[in-house]
Amino acid sequence: MSWQTDLPLIAILRGITPEDIPAHLAALLDAGFDAIEIPLNSPDPWRSIRLAVAQCADRALIGAGTVLTPQAVDELAAAGGRLVVTPNTNTAVIRRAAAAGMIVCSGCATATEAFEALEAGAQTLKIFPSSAFGPDYIRALKAVLPPAVPVFAVGGITPDNLADYLRAGCTGAGLGGDLYRAGQSAEVTAQKAQAFVKAYKDTVQ
């Protein structure tokens, strides 16, 4: 299964509570987001994922981040999630998710890790932490990767630097603290989401 969203920006809702899911998801969807990641080190993540699936699985790709074990992949599938995002290159997790027909965005930093992830079945790569490497590193890494493989920049991406990573060859980005921080209002999420969407469209259109 390949990447299947209209907007290649992943909203990372680290720290969100189930109670906050409806309002923040509505804000993100209204802004144009259609890929939502709920990290498993958030409070009660499985309930949040089930709520997100029930609210908008027909409009967005819903999944989990910080997926560290094959068992978590199984639980995500049972909850109705279809996106598996890892912080590292874990071939057991990748194989389990790929076998289940899920989209895998595998964390990696080096060419060795990137090719290990692809060989295990990952369809998408996440360069993490991107801010520590910078766009020039990603441009160099992209030169040896299969051109059709989507690469996402994650870690330290802002509306101001998003264009630098897109021009370096990234398909899109995963957006964490500069989009959502636990406890912020849905109105703030909406404003930040709109800023990211504008930055993306201004670069690619």
mmCIF file of C-alpha atoms in Angstrom:
data_model
loop_
_atom_site.group_PDB
_atom_site.id
_atom_site.type_symbol
_atom_site.label_atom_id
_atom_site.label_comp_id
_atom_site.label_asym_id
_atom_site.label_seq_id
_atom_site.Cartn_x
_atom_site.Cartn_y
_atom_site.Cartn_z
ATOM 1 C CA MET A 1 0.000 0.000 0.000
ATOM 2 C CA SER A 2 1.374 3.403 -0.967
ATOM 3 C CA TRP A 3 0.935 6.803 0.593
ATOM 4 C CA GLN A 4 -2.658 7.878 -0.068
ATOM 5 C CA THR A 5 -3.442 11.383 1.157
ATOM 6 C CA ASP A 6 -4.056 14.645 -0.642
ATOM 7 C CA LEU A 7 -1.878 16.675 1.742
ATOM 8 C CA PRO A 8 1.459 14.994 2.641
ATOM 9 C CA LEU A 9 1.643 16.538 6.102
ATOM 10 C CA ILE A 10 1.210 14.294 9.135
ATOM 11 C CA ALA A 11 -0.315 15.923 12.202
ATOM 12 C CA ILE A 12 1.453 14.467 15.251
ATOM 13 C CA LEU A 13 -0.820 14.829 18.280
ATOM 14 C CA ARG A 14 1.636 13.864 20.980
ATOM 15 C CA GLY A 15 0.131 14.154 24.439
ATOM 16 C CA ILE A 16 -3.467 14.582 23.321
ATOM 17 C CA THR A 17 -6.232 13.185 25.543
ATOM 18 C CA PRO A 18 -9.341 11.396 24.314
ATOM 19 C CA GLU A 19 -11.439 14.320 25.491
ATOM 20 C CA ASP A 20 -9.553 16.691 23.193
ATOM 21 C CA ILE A 21 -9.700 14.496 20.101
ATOM 22 C CA PRO A 22 -13.009 15.704 18.574
ATOM 23 C CA ALA A 23 -12.257 19.441 18.569
ATOM 24 C CA HIS A 24 -8.643 19.177 17.432
ATOM 25 C CA LEU A 25 -9.415 16.670 14.691
ATOM 26 C CA ALA A 26 -12.172 18.933 13.413
ATOM 27 C CA ALA A 27 -9.724 21.850 13.321
ATOM 28 C CA LEU A 28 -7.152 19.810 11.405
ATOM 29 C CA LEU A 29 -9.653 18.427 8.917
ATOM 30 C CA ASP A 30 -11.077 21.881 8.272
ATOM 31 C CA ALA A 31 -7.552 23.126 7.493
ATOM 32 C CA GLY A 32 -7.035 20.344 4.962
ATOM 33 C CA PHE A 33 -5.081 17.736 6.932
ATOM 34 C CA ASP A 34 -5.858 14.116 6.117
ATOM 35 C CA ALA A 35 -3.135 12.204 7.995
ATOM 36 C CA ILE A 36 -3.261 12.010 11.790
ATOM 37 C CA GLU A 37 -0.716 10.342 14.066
ATOM 38 C CA ILE A 38 -1.424 9.722 17.748
ATOM 39 C CA PRO A 39 1.820 8.679 19.475
ATOM 40 C CA LEU A 40 1.506 5.725 21.800
ATOM 41 C CA ASN A 41 3.211 7.618 24.631
ATOM 42 C CA SER A 42 0.176 9.913 24.829
ATOM 43 C CA PRO A 43 -2.435 9.531 27.601
ATOM 44 C CA ASP A 44 -4.833 6.647 26.810
ATOM 45 C CA PRO A 45 -3.697 6.471 23.171
ATOM 46 C CA TRP A 46 -5.811 3.512 22.127
ATOM 47 C CA ARG A 47 -9.016 5.225 23.157
ATOM 48 C CA SER A 48 -7.915 8.350 21.282
ATOM 49 C CA ILE A 49 -7.155 6.299 18.176
ATOM 50 C CA ARG A 50 -10.531 4.557 18.293
ATOM 51 C CA LEU A 51 -12.273 7.916 18.683
ATOM 52 C CA ALA A 52 -10.298 9.356 15.761
ATOM 53 C CA VAL A 53 -11.140 6.370 13.563
ATOM 54 C CA ALA A 54 -14.828 6.700 14.433
ATOM 55 C CA GLN A 55 -14.791 10.442 13.777
ATOM 56 C CA CYS A 56 -12.940 10.645 10.489
ATOM 57 C CA ALA A 57 -11.540 7.377 9.115
ATOM 58 C CA ASP A 58 -13.490 8.113 5.927
ATOM 59 C CA ARG A 59 -11.728 11.484 5.548
ATOM 60 C CA ALA A 60 -8.242 10.891 6.911
ATOM 61 C CA LEU A 61 -5.507 8.337 7.372
ATOM 62 C CA ILE A 62 -5.451 7.574 11.109
ATOM 63 C CA GLY A 63 -2.585 5.860 12.849
ATOM 64 C CA ALA A 64 -0.179 5.573 15.724
ATOM 65 C CA GLY A 65 3.276 6.961 16.291
ATOM 66 C CA THR A 66 6.117 5.695 18.465
ATOM 67 C CA VAL A 67 5.154 2.151 17.466
ATOM 68 C CA LEU A 68 7.846 -0.061 18.971
ATOM 69 C CA THR A 69 6.519 -3.640 18.912
ATOM 70 C CA PRO A 70 4.653 -5.984 16.561
ATOM 71 C CA GLN A 71 2.031 -6.337 19.293
ATOM 72 C CA ALA A 72 1.303 -2.617 19.041
ATOM 73 C CA VAL A 73 0.789 -3.058 15.302
ATOM 74 C CA ASP A 74 -1.810 -5.747 16.002
ATOM 75 C CA GLU A 75 -3.590 -3.517 18.501
ATOM 76 C CA LEU A 76 -3.589 -0.625 16.048
ATOM 77 C CA ALA A 77 -5.116 -2.813 13.351
ATOM 78 C CA ALA A 78 -7.806 -3.921 15.792
ATOM 79 C CA ALA A 79 -8.547 -0.272 16.576
ATOM 80 C CA GLY A 80 -9.022 0.500 12.897
ATOM 81 C CA GLY A 81 -5.810 2.483 12.362
ATOM 82 C CA ARG A 82 -3.980 2.170 9.043
ATOM 83 C CA LEU A 83 -0.812 4.220 9.548
ATOM 84 C CA VAL A 84 2.193 2.928 11.502
ATOM 85 C CA VAL A 85 4.887 5.495 12.318
ATOM 86 C CA THR A 86 8.079 4.378 14.050
ATOM 87 C CA PRO A 87 10.886 6.421 15.590
ATOM 88 C CA ASN A 88 13.448 3.824 14.548
ATOM 89 C CA THR A 89 14.114 1.133 11.970
ATOM 90 C CA ASN A 90 12.483 -1.938 13.500
ATOM 91 C CA THR A 91 12.167 -4.616 10.838
ATOM 92 C CA ALA A 92 9.849 -6.805 12.942
ATOM 93 C CA VAL A 93 7.382 -3.941 13.315
ATOM 94 C CA ILE A 94 7.642 -3.046 9.631
ATOM 95 C CA ARG A 95 7.061 -6.598 8.461
ATOM 96 C CA ARG A 96 4.036 -7.071 10.729
ATOM 97 C CA ALA A 97 2.456 -3.829 9.547
ATOM 98 C CA ALA A 98 3.192 -4.420 5.869
ATOM 99 C CA ALA A 99 1.742 -7.929 6.100
ATOM 100 C CA ALA A 100 -1.437 -6.407 7.540
ATOM 101 C CA GLY A 101 -1.722 -4.036 4.573
ATOM 102 C CA MET A 102 -0.936 -0.942 6.621
ATOM 103 C CA ILE A 103 1.077 2.097 5.564
ATOM 104 C CA VAL A 104 4.452 2.173 7.305
ATOM 105 C CA CYS A 105 6.397 5.392 7.791
ATOM 106 C CA SER A 106 9.649 4.084 9.208
ATOM 107 C CA GLY A 107 12.009 6.274 11.164
ATOM 108 C CA CYS A 108 15.575 6.241 9.884
ATOM 109 C CA ALA A 109 18.666 8.409 9.811
ATOM 110 C CA THR A 110 21.204 6.706 7.560
ATOM 111 C CA ALA A 111 21.243 5.043 4.167
ATOM 112 C CA THR A 112 21.752 1.674 5.858
ATOM 113 C CA GLU A 113 18.641 2.137 7.997
ATOM 114 C CA ALA A 114 16.645 3.463 5.061
ATOM 115 C CA PHE A 115 17.375 0.447 2.882
ATOM 116 C CA GLU A 116 16.738 -1.959 5.765
ATOM 117 C CA ALA A 117 13.330 -0.359 6.224
ATOM 118 C CA LEU A 118 12.495 -0.597 2.532
ATOM 119 C CA GLU A 119 13.613 -4.221 2.326
ATOM 120 C CA ALA A 120 11.357 -5.038 5.295
ATOM 121 C CA GLY A 121 8.363 -3.533 3.495
ATOM 122 C CA ALA A 122 8.167 0.114 4.538
ATOM 123 C CA GLN A 123 6.561 2.229 1.838
ATOM 124 C CA THR A 124 7.535 5.586 3.341
ATOM 125 C CA LEU A 125 10.616 6.865 5.165
ATOM 126 C CA LYS A 126 10.782 9.353 8.002
ATOM 127 C CA ILE A 127 14.097 11.160 8.447
ATOM 128 C CA PHE A 128 14.304 11.797 12.162
ATOM 129 C CA PRO A 129 15.329 14.100 13.695
ATOM 130 C CA SER A 130 15.449 16.184 10.536
ATOM 131 C CA SER A 131 16.476 19.418 12.229
ATOM 132 C CA ALA A 132 19.658 17.745 13.470
ATOM 133 C CA PHE A 133 20.617 16.715 9.923
ATOM 134 C CA GLY A 134 19.273 19.593 7.854
ATOM 135 C CA PRO A 135 18.019 19.781 4.262
ATOM 136 C CA ASP A 136 21.455 19.233 2.698
ATOM 137 C CA TYR A 137 21.789 15.849 4.409
ATOM 138 C CA ILE A 138 18.356 14.789 3.198
ATOM 139 C CA ARG A 139 19.190 15.946 -0.333
ATOM 140 C CA ALA A 140 22.313 13.764 -0.276
ATOM 141 C CA LEU A 141 20.407 10.783 1.141
ATOM 142 C CA LYS A 142 17.690 11.149 -1.483
ATOM 143 C CA ALA A 143 20.333 10.805 -4.197
ATOM 144 C CA VAL A 144 20.804 7.120 -3.350
ATOM 145 C CA LEU A 145 17.208 6.215 -2.498
ATOM 146 C CA PRO A 146 14.682 4.954 -5.037
ATOM 147 C CA PRO A 147 13.107 8.140 -6.440
ATOM 148 C CA ALA A 148 9.547 6.880 -5.994
ATOM 149 C CA VAL A 149 9.898 6.379 -2.217
ATOM 150 C CA PRO A 150 8.202 9.205 -0.279
ATOM 151 C CA VAL A 151 10.517 10.774 2.304
ATOM 152 C CA PHE A 152 9.099 12.777 5.193
ATOM 153 C CA ALA A 153 11.047 15.242 7.301
ATOM 154 C CA VAL A 154 10.168 14.956 10.992
ATOM 155 C CA GLY A 155 11.570 16.821 13.961
ATOM 156 C CA GLY A 156 11.868 20.590 14.140
ATOM 157 C CA ILE A 157 9.751 21.366 11.070
ATOM 158 C CA THR A 158 8.073 24.780 11.120
ATOM 159 C CA PRO A 159 6.080 26.802 8.589
ATOM 160 C CA ASP A 160 9.223 28.863 8.033
ATOM 161 C CA ASN A 161 11.560 25.964 7.178
ATOM 162 C CA LEU A 162 9.121 23.513 5.576
ATOM 163 C CA ALA A 163 9.974 24.812 2.119
ATOM 164 C CA ASP A 164 13.673 24.052 2.647
ATOM 165 C CA TYR A 165 12.899 20.367 3.222
ATOM 166 C CA LEU A 166 10.446 20.151 0.344
ATOM 167 C CA ARG A 167 13.037 21.647 -1.992
ATOM 168 C CA ALA A 168 15.568 19.118 -0.681
ATOM 169 C CA GLY A 169 13.345 16.359 -2.043
ATOM 170 C CA CYS A 170 10.970 15.540 0.797
ATOM 171 C CA THR A 171 7.457 14.585 -0.185
ATOM 172 C CA GLY A 172 6.106 16.088 3.002
ATOM 173 C CA ALA A 173 6.661 16.300 6.731
ATOM 174 C CA GLY A 174 5.499 15.137 10.104
ATOM 175 C CA LEU A 175 4.552 18.064 12.305
ATOM 176 C CA GLY A 176 4.884 17.870 16.065
ATOM 177 C CA GLY A 177 5.333 20.614 18.613
ATOM 178 C CA ASP A 178 5.077 23.456 16.111
ATOM 179 C CA LEU A 179 1.583 22.248 15.199
ATOM 180 C CA TYR A 180 0.220 20.768 18.423
ATOM 181 C CA ARG A 181 1.242 20.865 22.057
ATOM 182 C CA ALA A 182 -0.760 19.153 24.772
ATOM 183 C CA GLY A 183 -3.166 21.538 26.393
ATOM 184 C CA GLN A 184 -3.412 24.119 23.619
ATOM 185 C CA SER A 185 -6.848 25.145 22.402
ATOM 186 C CA ALA A 186 -8.435 23.871 19.220
ATOM 187 C CA GLU A 187 -8.360 27.455 17.958
ATOM 188 C CA VAL A 188 -4.573 27.511 18.265
ATOM 189 C CA THR A 189 -4.376 24.173 16.480
ATOM 190 C CA ALA A 190 -6.505 25.592 13.671
ATOM 191 C CA GLN A 191 -4.261 28.647 13.289
ATOM 192 C CA LYS A 192 -1.089 26.588 13.240
ATOM 193 C CA ALA A 193 -2.582 24.039 10.839
ATOM 194 C CA GLN A 194 -3.560 26.794 8.427
ATOM 195 C CA ALA A 195 -0.028 28.231 8.564
ATOM 196 C CA PHE A 196 1.481 24.875 7.645
ATOM 197 C CA VAL A 197 -0.988 24.288 4.817
ATOM 198 C CA LYS A 198 -0.225 27.741 3.403
ATOM 199 C CA ALA A 199 3.537 27.115 3.643
ATOM 200 C CA TYR A 200 3.136 23.793 1.814
ATOM 201 C CA LYS A 201 0.927 25.174 -0.941
ATOM 202 C CA ASP A 202 3.100 28.245 -1.431
ATOM 203 C CA THR A 203 6.046 25.924 -2.086
ATOM 204 C CA VAL A 204 4.535 23.292 -4.340
ATOM 205 C CA GLN A 205 1.983 25.277 -6.303
#
